[in-house]
Tab-separated table of C-alpha atoms in Angstrom:
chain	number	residue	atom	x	y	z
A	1	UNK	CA	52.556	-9.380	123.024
A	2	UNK	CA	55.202	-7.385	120.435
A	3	UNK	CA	53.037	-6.450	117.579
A	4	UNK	CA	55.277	-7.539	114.097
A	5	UNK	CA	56.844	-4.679	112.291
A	6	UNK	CA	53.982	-5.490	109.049
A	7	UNK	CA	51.310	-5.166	111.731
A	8	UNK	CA	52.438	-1.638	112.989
A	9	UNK	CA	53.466	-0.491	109.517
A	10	UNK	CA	49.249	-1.671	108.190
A	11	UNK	CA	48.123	0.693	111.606
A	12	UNK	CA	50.165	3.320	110.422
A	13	UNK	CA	48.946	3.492	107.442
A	14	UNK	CA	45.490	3.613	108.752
A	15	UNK	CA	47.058	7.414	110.338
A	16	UNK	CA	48.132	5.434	114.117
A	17	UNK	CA	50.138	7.562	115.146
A	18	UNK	CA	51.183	5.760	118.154
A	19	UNK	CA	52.102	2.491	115.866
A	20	UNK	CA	54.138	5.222	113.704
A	21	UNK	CA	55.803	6.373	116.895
A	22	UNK	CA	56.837	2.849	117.650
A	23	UNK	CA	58.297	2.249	113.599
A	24	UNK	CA	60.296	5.553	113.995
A	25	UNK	CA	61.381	4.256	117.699
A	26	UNK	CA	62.810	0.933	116.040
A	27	UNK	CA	65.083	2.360	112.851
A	28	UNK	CA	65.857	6.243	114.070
A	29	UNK	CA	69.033	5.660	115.359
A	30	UNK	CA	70.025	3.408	111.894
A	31	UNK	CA	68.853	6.286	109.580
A	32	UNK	CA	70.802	9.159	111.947
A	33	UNK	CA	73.508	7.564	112.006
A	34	UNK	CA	73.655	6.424	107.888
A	35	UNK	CA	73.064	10.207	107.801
A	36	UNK	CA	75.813	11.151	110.249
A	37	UNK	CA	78.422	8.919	108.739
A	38	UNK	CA	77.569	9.922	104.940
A	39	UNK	CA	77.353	13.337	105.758
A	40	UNK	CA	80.063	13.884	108.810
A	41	UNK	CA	78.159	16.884	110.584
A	42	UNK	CA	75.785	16.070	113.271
A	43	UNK	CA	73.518	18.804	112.616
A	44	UNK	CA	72.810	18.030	109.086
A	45	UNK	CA	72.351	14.638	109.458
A	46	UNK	CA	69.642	14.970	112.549
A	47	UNK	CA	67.585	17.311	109.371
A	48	UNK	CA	68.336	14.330	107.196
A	49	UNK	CA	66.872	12.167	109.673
A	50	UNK	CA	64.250	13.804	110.738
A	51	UNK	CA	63.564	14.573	107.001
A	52	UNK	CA	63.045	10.947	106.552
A	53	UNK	CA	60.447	10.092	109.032
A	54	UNK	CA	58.470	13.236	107.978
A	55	UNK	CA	58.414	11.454	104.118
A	56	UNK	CA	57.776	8.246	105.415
A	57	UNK	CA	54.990	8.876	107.513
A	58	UNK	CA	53.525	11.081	103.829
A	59	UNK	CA	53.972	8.759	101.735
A	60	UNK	CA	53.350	5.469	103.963
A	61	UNK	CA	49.797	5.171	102.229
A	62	UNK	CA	51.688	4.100	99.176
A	63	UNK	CA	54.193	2.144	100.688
A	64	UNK	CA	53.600	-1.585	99.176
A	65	UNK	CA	55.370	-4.784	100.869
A	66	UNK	CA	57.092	-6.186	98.306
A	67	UNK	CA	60.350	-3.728	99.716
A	68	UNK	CA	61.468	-4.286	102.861
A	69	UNK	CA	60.660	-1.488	105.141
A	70	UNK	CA	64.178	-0.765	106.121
A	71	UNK	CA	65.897	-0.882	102.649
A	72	UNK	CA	62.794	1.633	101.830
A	73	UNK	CA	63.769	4.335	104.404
A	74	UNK	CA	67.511	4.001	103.761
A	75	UNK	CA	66.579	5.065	100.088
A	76	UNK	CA	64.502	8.231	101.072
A	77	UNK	CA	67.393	8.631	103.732
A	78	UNK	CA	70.562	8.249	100.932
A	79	UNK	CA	68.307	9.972	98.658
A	80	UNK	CA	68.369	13.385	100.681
A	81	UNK	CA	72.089	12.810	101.221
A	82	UNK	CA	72.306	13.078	97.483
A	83	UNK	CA	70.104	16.417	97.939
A	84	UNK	CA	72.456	17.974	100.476
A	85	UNK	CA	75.700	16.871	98.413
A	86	UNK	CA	75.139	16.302	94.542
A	87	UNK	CA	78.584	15.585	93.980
A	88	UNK	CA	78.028	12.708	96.058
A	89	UNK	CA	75.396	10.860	93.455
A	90	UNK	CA	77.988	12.107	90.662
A	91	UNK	CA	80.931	10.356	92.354
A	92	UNK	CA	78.576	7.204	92.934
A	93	UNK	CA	77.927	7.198	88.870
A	94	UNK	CA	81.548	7.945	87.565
A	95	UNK	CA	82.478	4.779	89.331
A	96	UNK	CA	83.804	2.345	86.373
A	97	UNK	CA	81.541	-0.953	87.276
A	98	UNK	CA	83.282	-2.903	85.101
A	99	UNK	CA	86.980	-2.803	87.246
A	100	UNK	CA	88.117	-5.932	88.207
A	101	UNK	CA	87.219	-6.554	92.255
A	102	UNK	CA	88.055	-9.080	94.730
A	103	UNK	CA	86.155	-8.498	97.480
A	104	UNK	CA	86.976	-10.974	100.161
A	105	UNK	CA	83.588	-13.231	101.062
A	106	UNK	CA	82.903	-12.823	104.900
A	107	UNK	CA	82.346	-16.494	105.364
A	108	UNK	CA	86.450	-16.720	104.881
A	109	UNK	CA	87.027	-15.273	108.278
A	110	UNK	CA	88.957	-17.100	110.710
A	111	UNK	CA	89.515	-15.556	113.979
A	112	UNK	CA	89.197	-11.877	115.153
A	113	UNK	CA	91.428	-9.476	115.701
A	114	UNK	CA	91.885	-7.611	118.900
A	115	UNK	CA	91.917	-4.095	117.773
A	116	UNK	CA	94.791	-1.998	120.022
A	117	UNK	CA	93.267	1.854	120.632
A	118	UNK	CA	96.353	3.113	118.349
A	119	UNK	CA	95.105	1.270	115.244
A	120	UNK	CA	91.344	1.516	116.262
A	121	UNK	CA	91.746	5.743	115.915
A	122	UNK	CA	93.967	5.122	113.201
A	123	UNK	CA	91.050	3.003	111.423
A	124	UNK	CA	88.803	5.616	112.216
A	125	UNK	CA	91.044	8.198	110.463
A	126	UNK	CA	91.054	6.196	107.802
A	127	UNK	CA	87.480	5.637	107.422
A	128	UNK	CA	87.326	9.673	107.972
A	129	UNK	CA	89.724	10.425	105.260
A	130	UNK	CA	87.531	8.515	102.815
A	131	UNK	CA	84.697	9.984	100.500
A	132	UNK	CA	81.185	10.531	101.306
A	133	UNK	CA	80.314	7.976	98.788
A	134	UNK	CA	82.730	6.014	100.039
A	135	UNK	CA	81.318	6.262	103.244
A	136	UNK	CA	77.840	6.044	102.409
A	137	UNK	CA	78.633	2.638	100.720
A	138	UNK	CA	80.559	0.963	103.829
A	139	UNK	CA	77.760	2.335	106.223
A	140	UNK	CA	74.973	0.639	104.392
A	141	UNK	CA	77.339	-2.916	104.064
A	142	UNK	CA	78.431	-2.743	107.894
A	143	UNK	CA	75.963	-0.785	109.905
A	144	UNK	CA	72.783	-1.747	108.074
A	145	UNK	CA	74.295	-4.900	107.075
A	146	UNK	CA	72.497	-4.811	103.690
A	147	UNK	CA	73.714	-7.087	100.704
A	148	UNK	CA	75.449	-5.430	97.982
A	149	UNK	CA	72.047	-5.652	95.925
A	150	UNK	CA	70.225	-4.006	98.233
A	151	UNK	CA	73.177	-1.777	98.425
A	152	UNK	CA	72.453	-1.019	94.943
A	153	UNK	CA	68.432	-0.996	95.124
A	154	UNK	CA	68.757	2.040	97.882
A	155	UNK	CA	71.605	3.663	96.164
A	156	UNK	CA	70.081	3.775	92.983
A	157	UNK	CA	73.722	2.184	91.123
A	158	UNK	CA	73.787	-0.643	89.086
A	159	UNK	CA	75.255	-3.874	91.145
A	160	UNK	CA	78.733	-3.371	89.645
A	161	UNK	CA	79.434	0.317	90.793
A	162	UNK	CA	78.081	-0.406	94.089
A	163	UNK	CA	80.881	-3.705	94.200
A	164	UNK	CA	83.523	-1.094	92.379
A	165	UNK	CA	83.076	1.960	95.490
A	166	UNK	CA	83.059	-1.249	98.190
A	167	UNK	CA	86.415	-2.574	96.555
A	168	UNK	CA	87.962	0.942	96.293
A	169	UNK	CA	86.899	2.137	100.029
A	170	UNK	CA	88.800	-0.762	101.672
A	171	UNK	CA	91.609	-0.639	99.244
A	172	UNK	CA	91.886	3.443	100.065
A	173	UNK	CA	91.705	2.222	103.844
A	174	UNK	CA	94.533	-0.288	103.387
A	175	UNK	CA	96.295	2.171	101.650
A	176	UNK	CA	96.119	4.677	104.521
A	177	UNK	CA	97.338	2.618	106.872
A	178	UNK	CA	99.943	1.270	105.093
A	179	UNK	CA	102.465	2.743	107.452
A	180	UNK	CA	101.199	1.488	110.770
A	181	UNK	CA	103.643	-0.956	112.335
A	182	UNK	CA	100.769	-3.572	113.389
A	183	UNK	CA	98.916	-3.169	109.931
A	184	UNK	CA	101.527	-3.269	107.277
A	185	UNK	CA	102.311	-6.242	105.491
B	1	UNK	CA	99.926	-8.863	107.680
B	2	UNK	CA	98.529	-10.140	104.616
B	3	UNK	CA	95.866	-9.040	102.439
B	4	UNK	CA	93.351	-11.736	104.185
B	5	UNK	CA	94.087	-10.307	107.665
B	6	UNK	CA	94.109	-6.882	106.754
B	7	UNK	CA	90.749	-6.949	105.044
B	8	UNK	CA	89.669	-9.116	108.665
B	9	UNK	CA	90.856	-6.494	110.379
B	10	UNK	CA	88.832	-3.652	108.547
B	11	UNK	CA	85.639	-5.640	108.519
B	12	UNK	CA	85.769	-6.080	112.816
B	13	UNK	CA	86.441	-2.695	113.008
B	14	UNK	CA	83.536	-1.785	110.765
B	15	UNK	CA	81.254	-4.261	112.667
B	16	UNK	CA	81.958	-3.063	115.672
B	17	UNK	CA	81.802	0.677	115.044
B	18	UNK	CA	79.602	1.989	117.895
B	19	UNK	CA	76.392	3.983	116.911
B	20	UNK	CA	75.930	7.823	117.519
B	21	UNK	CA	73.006	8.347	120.035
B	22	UNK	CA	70.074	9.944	118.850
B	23	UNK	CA	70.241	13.527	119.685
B	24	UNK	CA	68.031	14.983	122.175
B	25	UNK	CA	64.322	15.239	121.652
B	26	UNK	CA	64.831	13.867	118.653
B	27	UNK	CA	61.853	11.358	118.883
B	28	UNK	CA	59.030	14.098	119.828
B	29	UNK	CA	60.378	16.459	117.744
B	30	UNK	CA	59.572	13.740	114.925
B	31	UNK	CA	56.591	12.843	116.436
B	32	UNK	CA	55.791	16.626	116.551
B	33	UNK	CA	55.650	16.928	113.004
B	34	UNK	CA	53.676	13.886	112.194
B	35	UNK	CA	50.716	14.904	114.506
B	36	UNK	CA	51.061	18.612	113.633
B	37	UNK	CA	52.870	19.550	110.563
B	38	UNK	CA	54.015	22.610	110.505
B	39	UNK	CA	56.003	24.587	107.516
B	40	UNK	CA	59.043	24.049	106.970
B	41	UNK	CA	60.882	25.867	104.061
B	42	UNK	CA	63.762	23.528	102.373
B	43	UNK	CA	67.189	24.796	103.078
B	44	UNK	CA	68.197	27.204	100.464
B	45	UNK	CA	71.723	26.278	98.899
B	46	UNK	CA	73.647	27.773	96.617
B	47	UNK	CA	75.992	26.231	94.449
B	48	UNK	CA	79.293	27.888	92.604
B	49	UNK	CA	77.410	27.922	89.452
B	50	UNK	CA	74.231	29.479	90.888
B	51	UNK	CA	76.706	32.331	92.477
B	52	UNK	CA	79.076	32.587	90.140
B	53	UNK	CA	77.386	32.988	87.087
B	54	UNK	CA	74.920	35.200	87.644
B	55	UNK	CA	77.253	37.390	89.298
B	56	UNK	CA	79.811	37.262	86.312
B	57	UNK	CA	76.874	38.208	84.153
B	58	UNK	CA	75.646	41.019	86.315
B	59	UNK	CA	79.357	42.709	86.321
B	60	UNK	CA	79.770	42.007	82.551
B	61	UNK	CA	76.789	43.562	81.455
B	62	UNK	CA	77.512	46.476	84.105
B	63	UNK	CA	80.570	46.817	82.627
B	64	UNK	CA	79.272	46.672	79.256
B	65	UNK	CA	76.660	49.630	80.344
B	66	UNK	CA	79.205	51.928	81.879
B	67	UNK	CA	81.251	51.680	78.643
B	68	UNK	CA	78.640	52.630	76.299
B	69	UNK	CA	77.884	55.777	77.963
B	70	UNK	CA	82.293	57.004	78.291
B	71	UNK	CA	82.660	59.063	75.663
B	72	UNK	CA	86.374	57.534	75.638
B	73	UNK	CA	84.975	54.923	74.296
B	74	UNK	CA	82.748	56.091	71.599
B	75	UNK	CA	86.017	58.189	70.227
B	76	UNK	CA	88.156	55.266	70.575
B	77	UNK	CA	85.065	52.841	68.542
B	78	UNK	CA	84.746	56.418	66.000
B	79	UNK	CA	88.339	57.212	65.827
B	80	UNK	CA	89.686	57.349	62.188
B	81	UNK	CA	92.377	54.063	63.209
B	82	UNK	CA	89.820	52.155	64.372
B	83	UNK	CA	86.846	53.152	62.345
B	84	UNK	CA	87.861	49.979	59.661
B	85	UNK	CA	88.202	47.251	62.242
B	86	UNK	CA	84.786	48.028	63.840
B	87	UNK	CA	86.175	46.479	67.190
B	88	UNK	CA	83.130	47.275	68.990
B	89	UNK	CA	79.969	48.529	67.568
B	90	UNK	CA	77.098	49.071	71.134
B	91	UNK	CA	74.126	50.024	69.448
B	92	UNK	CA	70.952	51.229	71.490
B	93	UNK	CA	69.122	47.327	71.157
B	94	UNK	CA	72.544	45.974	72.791
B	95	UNK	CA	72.087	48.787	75.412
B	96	UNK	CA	68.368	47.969	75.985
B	97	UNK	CA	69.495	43.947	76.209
B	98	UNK	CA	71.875	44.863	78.829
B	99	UNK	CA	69.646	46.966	81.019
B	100	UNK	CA	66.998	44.072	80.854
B	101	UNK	CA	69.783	41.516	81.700
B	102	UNK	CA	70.952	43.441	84.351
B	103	UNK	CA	67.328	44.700	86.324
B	104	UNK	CA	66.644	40.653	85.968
B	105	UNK	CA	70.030	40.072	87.728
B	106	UNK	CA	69.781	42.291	90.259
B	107	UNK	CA	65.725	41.193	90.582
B	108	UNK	CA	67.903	37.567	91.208
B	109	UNK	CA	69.869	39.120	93.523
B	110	UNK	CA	68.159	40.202	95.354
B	111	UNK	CA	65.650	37.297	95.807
B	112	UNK	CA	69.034	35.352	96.642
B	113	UNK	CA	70.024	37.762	99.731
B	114	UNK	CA	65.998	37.421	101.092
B	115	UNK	CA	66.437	33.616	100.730
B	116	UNK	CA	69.670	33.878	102.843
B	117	UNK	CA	68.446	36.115	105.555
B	118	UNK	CA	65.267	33.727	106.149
B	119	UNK	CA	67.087	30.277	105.905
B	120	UNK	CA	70.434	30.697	106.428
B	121	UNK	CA	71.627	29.066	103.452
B	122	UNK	CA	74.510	26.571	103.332
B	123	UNK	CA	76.710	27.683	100.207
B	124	UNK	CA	78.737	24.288	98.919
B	125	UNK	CA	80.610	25.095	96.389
B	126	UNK	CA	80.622	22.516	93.932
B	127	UNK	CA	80.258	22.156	90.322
């Protein structure tokens, strides 16, 4: 029988190592790849990630349930980001929460779109070209799938800068592909 | 394409991003620290104002050294047309400032280059 993740994380911190092992097994490829998309160079975001763990398993004495686990090592993870790259905190702060945003709700989707290879790497230039805050921000909405006020719990931001940098990365992403033939309006 | 579909569009592409593997080893090597930690020093980084200034100070106060002791300069400072706008006045307590400033520079300095040949430092430089 699977042993739940608050059973493995109460071994662990009784110093299992082999219940730590399995924790690390479950979210390591999340928190390398949050690093690798925030920071855009494999090598620093493997230290990042192996960084994290390394905390995590130090400080998991103190580690108390009312956060979940995940949104807990995506904070030490974004805060070492904000180690290697201080502009990256600065650019999350100067971030005027108070701009008007219309993000589109999720539930409004209708149908999917069959993404053609051309637009795909041109989306993925596009998601390049954007800032590591930027970036940071979309990774933790898409690939964690965390909700903007978790966004803003791991970040650190207040709910309305963490809205603001969402808004702003999509509209830069628009903006860049403005001139493909299948994406412009 | 309207806004709707564009925004659609960006959000399945987002979803659907694959993930990066995890590189190789990575899991032991983890695992490796947990059971036996072992030192590891932080990366050192330096940033532009870490570099910069020092080294602006450290040429400055150079500078300001290797003029005191030109005896251009202290006939130019002396010289009966300058005498009454006391441009410059380097007394021996500026002198001993300087040569303080500038051992505790190059003390800096040199601390900086033994950090960089033990850790390989990445420089970003950002302000």
């Amino acid at each position: 029988m699977s042993e739940s993740e608050e059973q493995l994380i109460w071994r662990a911190q009784q110093g299992d190592t082999a219940a730590f092992e399995r924790l690390v097994d479950q979210h390591a490829q999340l928190v390398y790849n949050l690093a690798l998309r925030t920071l855009n160079n494999p090598q620093e975001a493997e230290d990042v990630a192996q960084e994290t763990f390394v905390r995590v398993w130090k400080a998991l004495p103190h580690f108390r349930e009312e956060a979940r686990f995940s949104t807990w090592l995506y904070r030490i993870t974004t805060n070492l980001c904000y180690n290697r790259l201080p502009k990256l905190k600065q650019e999350l702060a100067a971030l005027d929460p108070a701009e008007d945003v219309r993000l589109i709700d999720r539930s409004q989707r209708v149908d999917e779109y069959l993404i053609t290879a051309e637009l795909q790497q041109d989306l993925q230039n596009a998601l390049d070209s954007l800032s590591e805050s930027y970036r940071l921000l979309l990774t933790l909405r898409h690939l964690q799938g965390l909700s903007y006020a978790e966004i803003a719990e791991v970040t650190d931001m207040p709910l309305g800068t963490v809205k603001t940098g969402i808004f702003r990365a999509r509209r830069e992403m628009r903006e860049a592909l403005s001139n493909h033939s299948e994406f412009a309006n | 394409m309207d806004e709707l579909q564009q925004e659609q569009i960006i959000d399945t592409f987002l979803d659907e991003l694959p993930q990066a593997p995890l590189p190789p080893l990575f899991m032991s090597r983890v695992m490796q620290h947990v059971i036996a930690p072992v030192y590891v020093p932080e990366k050192f980084r330096l940033t532009a104002f870490e570099f910069v200034i020092p080294a602006f100070a450290t040429l400055f106060l150079v500078a300001l050294y290797w003029l005191s002791h030109l005896d251009i300069n202290w006939a130019l400072v002396n010289s009966p047309q300058l005498t009454s706008l006391k441009v410059i006045t380097i007394d021996q307590s500026w002198l001993t400032i300087g040569i303080v400033f500038a051992l505790g520079e190059l003390v800096l300095l040199l601390a900086i280059s033994w950090l960089w040949l033990e850790d390989r430092p990445t420089i970003s430089l950002e302000f």
